[in-house]
PDB file of C-alpha atoms in Angstrom:
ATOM      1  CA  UNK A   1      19.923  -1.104   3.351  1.00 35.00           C
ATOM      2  CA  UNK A   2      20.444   1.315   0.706  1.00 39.00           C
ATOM      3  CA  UNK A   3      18.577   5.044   0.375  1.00 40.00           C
ATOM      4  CA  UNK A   4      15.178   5.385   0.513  1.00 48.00           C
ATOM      5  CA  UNK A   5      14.246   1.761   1.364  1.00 57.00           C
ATOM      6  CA  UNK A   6      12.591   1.612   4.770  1.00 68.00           C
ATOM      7  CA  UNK A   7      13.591  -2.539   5.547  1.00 85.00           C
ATOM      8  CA  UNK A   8      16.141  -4.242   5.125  1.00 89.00           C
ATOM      9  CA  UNK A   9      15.972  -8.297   3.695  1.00 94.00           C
ATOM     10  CA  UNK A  10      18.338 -10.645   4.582  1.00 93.00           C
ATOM     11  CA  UNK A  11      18.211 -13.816   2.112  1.00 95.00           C
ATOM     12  CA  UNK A  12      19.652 -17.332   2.930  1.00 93.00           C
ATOM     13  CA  UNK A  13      19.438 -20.147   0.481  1.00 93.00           C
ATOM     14  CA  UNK A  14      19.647 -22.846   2.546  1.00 90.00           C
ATOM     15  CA  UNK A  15      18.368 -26.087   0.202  1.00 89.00           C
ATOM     16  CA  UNK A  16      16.793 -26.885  -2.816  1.00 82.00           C
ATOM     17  CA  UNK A  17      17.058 -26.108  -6.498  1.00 92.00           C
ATOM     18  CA  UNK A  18      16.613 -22.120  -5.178  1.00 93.00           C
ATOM     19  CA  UNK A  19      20.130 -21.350  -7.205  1.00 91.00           C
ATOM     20  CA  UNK A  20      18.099 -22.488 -10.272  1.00 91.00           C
ATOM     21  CA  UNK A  21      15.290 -20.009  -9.841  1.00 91.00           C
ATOM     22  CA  UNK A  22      15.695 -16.837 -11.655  1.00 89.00           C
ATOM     23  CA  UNK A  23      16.230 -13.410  -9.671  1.00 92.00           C
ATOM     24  CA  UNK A  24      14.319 -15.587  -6.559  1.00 95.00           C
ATOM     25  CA  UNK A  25      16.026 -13.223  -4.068  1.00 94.00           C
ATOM     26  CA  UNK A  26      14.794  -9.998  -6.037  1.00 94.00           C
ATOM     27  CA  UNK A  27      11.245 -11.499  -5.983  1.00 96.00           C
ATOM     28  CA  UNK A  28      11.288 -12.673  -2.682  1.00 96.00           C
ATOM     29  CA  UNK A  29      13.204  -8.790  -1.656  1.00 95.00           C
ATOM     30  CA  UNK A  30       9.974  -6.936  -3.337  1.00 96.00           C
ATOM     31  CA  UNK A  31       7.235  -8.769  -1.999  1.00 96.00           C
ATOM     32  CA  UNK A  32       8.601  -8.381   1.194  1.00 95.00           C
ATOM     33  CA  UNK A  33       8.988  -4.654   0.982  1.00 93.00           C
ATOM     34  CA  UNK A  34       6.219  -4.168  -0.848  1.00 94.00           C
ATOM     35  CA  UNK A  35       4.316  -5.986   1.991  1.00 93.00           C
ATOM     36  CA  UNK A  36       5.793  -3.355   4.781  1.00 91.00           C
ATOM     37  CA  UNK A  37       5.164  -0.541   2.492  1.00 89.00           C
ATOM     38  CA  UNK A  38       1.667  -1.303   1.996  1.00 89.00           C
ATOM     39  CA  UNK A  39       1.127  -2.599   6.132  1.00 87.00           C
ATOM     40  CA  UNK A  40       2.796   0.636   6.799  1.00 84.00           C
ATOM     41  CA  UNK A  41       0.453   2.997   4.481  1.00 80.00           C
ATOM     42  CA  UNK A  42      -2.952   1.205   5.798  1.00 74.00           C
ATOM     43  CA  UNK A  43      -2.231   0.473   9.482  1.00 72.00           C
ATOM     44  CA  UNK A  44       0.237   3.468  10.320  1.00 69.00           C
ATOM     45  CA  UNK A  45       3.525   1.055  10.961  1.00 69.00           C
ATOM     46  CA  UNK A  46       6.801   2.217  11.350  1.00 68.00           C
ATOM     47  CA  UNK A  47       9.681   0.306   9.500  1.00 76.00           C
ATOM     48  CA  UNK A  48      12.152   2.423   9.161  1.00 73.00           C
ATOM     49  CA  UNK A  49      15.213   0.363   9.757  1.00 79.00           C
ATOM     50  CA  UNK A  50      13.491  -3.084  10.584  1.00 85.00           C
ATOM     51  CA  UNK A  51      15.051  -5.923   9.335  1.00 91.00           C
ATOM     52  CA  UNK A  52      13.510  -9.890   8.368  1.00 93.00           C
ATOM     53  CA  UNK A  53      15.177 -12.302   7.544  1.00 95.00           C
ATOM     54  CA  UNK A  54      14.120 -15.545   4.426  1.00 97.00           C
ATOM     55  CA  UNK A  55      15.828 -19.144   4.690  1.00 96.00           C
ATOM     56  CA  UNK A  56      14.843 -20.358   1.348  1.00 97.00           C
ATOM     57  CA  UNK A  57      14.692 -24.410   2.318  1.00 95.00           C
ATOM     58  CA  UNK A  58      13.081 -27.396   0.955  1.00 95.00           C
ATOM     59  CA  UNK A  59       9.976 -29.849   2.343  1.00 95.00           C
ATOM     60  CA  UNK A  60      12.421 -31.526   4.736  1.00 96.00           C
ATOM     61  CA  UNK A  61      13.795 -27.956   6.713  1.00 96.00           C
ATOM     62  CA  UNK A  62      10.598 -27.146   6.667  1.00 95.00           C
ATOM     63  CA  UNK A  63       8.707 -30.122   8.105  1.00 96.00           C
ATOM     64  CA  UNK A  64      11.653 -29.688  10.725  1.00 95.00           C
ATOM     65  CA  UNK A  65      10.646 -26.447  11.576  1.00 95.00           C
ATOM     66  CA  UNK A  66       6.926 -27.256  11.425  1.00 94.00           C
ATOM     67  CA  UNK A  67       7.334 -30.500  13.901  1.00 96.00           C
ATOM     68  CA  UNK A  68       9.766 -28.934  16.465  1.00 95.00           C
ATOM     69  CA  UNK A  69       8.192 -24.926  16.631  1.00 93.00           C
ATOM     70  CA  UNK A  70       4.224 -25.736  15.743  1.00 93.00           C
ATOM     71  CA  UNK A  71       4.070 -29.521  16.569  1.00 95.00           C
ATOM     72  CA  UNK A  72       2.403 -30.554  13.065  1.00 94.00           C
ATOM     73  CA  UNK A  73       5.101 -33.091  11.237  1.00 95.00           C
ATOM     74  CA  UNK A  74       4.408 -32.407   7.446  1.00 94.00           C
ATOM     75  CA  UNK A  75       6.368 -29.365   5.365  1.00 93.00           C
ATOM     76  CA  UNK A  76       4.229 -26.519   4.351  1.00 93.00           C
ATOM     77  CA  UNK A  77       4.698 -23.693   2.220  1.00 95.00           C
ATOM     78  CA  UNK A  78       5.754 -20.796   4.397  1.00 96.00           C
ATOM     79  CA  UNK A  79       6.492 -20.387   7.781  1.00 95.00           C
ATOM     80  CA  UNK A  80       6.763 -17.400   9.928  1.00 94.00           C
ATOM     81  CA  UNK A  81       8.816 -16.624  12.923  1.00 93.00           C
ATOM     82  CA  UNK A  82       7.687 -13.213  14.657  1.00 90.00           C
ATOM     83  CA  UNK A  83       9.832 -11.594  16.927  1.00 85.00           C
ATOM     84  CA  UNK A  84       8.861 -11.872  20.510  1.00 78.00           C
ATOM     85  CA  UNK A  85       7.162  -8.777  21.297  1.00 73.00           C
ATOM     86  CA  UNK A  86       9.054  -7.615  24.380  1.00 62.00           C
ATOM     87  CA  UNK A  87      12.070  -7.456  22.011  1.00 62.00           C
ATOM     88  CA  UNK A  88       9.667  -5.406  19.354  1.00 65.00           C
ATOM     89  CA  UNK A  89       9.165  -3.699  22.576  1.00 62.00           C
ATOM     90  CA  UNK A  90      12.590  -2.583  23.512  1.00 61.00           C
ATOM     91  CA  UNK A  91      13.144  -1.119  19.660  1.00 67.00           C
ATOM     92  CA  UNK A  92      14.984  -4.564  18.173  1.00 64.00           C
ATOM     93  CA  UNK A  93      14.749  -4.055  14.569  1.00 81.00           C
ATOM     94  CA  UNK A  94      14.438  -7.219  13.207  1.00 82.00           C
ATOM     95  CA  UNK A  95      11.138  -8.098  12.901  1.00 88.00           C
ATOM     96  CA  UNK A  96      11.253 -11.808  12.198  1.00 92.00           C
ATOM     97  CA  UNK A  97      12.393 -14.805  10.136  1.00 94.00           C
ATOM     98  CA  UNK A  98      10.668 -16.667   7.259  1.00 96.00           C
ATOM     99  CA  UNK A  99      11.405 -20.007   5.759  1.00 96.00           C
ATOM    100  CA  UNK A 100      10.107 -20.967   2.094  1.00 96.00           C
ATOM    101  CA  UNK A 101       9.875 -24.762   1.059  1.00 96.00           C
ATOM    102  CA  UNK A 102      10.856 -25.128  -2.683  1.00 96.00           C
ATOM    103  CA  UNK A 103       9.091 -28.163  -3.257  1.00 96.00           C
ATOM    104  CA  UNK A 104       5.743 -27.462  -1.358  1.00 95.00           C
ATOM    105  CA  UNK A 105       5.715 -24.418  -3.442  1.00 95.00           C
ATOM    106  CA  UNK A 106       6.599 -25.906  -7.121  1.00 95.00           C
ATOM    107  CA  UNK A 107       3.520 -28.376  -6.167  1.00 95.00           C
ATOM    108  CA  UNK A 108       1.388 -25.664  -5.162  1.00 94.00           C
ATOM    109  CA  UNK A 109       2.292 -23.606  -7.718  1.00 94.00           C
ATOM    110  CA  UNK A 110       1.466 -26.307 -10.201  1.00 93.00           C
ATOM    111  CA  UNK A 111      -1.485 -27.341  -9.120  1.00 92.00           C
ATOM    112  CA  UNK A 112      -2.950 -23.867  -8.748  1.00 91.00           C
ATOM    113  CA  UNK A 113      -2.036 -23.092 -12.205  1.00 91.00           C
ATOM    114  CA  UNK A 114      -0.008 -20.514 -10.942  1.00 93.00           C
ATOM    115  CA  UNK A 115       3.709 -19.204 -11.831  1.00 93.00           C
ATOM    116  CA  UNK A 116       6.335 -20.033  -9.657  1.00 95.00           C
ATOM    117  CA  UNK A 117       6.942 -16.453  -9.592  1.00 95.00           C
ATOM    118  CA  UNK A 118       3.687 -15.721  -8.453  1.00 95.00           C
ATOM    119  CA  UNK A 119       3.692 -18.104  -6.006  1.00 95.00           C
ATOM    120  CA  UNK A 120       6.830 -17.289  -4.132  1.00 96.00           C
ATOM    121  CA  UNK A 121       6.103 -13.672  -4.632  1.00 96.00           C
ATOM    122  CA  UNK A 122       2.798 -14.430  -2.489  1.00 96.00           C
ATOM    123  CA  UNK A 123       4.340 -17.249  -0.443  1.00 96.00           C
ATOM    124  CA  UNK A 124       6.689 -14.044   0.638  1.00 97.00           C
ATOM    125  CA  UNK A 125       4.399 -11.500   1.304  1.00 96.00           C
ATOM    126  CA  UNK A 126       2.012 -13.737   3.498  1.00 95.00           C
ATOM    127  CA  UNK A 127       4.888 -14.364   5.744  1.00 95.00           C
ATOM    128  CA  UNK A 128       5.804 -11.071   6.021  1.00 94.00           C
ATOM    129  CA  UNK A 129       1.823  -9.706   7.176  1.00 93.00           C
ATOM    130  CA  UNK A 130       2.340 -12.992   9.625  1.00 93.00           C
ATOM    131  CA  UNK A 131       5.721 -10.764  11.008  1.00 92.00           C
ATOM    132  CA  UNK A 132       3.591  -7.335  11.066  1.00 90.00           C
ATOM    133  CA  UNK A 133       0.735  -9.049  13.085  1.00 88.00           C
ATOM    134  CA  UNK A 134      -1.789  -9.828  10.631  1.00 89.00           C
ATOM    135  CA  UNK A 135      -3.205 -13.797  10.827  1.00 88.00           C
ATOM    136  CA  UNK A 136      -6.042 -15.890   9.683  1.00 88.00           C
ATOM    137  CA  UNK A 137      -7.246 -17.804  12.899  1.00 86.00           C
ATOM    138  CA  UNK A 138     -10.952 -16.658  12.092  1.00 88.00           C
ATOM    139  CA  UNK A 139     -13.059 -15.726   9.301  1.00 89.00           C
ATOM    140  CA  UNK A 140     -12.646 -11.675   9.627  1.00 91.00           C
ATOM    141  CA  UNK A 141      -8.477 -12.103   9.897  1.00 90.00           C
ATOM    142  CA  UNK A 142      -8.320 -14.069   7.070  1.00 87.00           C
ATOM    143  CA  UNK A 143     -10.492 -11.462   5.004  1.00 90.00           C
ATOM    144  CA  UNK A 144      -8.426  -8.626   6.291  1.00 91.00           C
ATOM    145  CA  UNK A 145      -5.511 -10.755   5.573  1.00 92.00           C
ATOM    146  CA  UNK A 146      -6.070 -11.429   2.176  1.00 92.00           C
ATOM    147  CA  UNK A 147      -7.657  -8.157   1.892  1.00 92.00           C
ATOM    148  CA  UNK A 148      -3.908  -7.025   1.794  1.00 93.00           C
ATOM    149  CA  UNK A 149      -2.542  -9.725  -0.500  1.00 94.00           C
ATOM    150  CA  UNK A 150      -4.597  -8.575  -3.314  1.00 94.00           C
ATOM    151  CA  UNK A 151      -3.526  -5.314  -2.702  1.00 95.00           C
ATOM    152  CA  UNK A 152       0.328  -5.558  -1.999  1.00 95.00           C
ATOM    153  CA  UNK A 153       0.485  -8.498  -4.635  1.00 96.00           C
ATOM    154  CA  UNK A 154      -1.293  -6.126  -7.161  1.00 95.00           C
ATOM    155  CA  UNK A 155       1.350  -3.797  -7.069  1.00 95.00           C
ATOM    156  CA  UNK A 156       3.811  -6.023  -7.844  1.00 96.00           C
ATOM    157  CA  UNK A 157       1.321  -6.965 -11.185  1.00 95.00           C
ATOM    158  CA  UNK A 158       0.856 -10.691  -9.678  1.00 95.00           C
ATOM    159  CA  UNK A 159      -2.630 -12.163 -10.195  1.00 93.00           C
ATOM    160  CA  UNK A 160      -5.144 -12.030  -7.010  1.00 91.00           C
ATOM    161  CA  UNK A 161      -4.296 -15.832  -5.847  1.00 91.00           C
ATOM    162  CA  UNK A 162      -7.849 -15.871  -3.959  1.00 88.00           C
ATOM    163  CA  UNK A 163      -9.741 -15.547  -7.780  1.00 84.00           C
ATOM    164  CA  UNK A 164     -11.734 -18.329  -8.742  1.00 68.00           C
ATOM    165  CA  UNK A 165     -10.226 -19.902 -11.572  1.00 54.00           C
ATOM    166  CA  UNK A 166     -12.776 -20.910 -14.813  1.00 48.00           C
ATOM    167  CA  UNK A 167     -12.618 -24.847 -14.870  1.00 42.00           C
ATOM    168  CA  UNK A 168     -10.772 -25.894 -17.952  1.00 43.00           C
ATOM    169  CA  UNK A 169     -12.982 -27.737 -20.549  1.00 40.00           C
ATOM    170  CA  UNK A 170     -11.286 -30.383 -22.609  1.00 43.00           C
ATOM    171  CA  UNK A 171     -12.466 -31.140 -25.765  1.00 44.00           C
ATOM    172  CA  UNK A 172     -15.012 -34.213 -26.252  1.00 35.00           C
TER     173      UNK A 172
END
C-alpha cells in the first residue's frame, strides 16, 4: 500500500477479455478507494490498512459463485463477499472479496448506453459499499445506497448511473 492511501486493492484477473481492457485495474483500484474514502468521510469508518480483494471473471465464474454462495444459478454483474464480522471483529484487515463478470457487464454496459468504463467503475464501487455494510434489501437502503454512488462515482467524473436517460428519437 503505498503513502497516504488508507486501503490496499488486491486485483486478480481470473477470465475473460479483462487483459484487453485498458488501465481496468486502475479503474477498478479508484473506485474502490474512492468508495472507502467517501464511506469513511460520511459514516466515520476506519480503513486505515484494510485490504479487499477483485477477481475480475467472466458469466461462467460468476454464475458459479452465484449458484454455490447465494443459490440463484445465472451470472450477474458483481458479487460481494464481506468478511465475517467476528473476524472484522478481532481487527482482520481485509475487508472482503469482489468478483466482476466481463460479459454481464459489456451487456449491461451496452444496453444502458453506458461506457464500459463507467460501468466497471460503478460495478466496483457498489461492491465495495456491499463490503462496508451498505445494501439495498428495502426501499430506504437502496436510496442511501445509491445516495453514495452518485456521490463517490461523481468524484471520479462518471455519470450518475440512476439518471433517467432521454429516449432516443429516430428519424421518420
Amino acid at each position: 500500500m503505498s503513502e497516504g492511501e488508507p486501503i490496499e486493492v488486491d486485483i486478480l484477473v481470473e477470465a475473460g477479455p479483462w487483459p484487453s481492457v485498458p488501465d481496468a485495474d486502475g479503474l477498478v483500484t479508484r473506485a474502490v478507494r474512492a468508495a472507502c474514502l467517501g464511506a469513511a468521510q460520511d459514516y466515520e469508518i476506519a480503513l486505515d490498512g484494510a485490504e479487499i480483494a477483485v477477481k475480475l471473471t467472466d458469466d461462467d465464474a460468476i454464475r458459479t459463485l452465484n449458484r454455490d454462495w447465494r443459490h440463484k444459478d445465472y451470472a450477474t454483474n458483481v458479487l460481494s463477499f464481506p468478511t465475517p464480522e467476528v473476524a472484522r471483529a478481532a481487527g482482520a484487515p481485509h475487508l472482503g472479496d469482489i468478483a466482476i463478470a466481463f460479459e454481464t457487464l459489456e451487456r449491461e454496459a451496452a444496453s444502458e448506453d453506458k461506457t464500459f468504463a463507467d460501468h466497471l467503475s460503478h460495478l466496483a464501487v457498489h461492491g465495495t459499499l456491499h463490503l462496508l455494510g451498505f445494501d439495498h434489501e428495502t426501499a430506504e437502503e437502496a436510496e442511501e445506497m445509491e445516495a453514495m454512488e452518485r456521490r463517490v462515482l461523481a468524484t471520479l467524473g462518471v455519470p450518475d448511473p440512476y439518471a433517467e436517460t432521454e429516449p432516443v428519437h429516430q428519424a421518420t
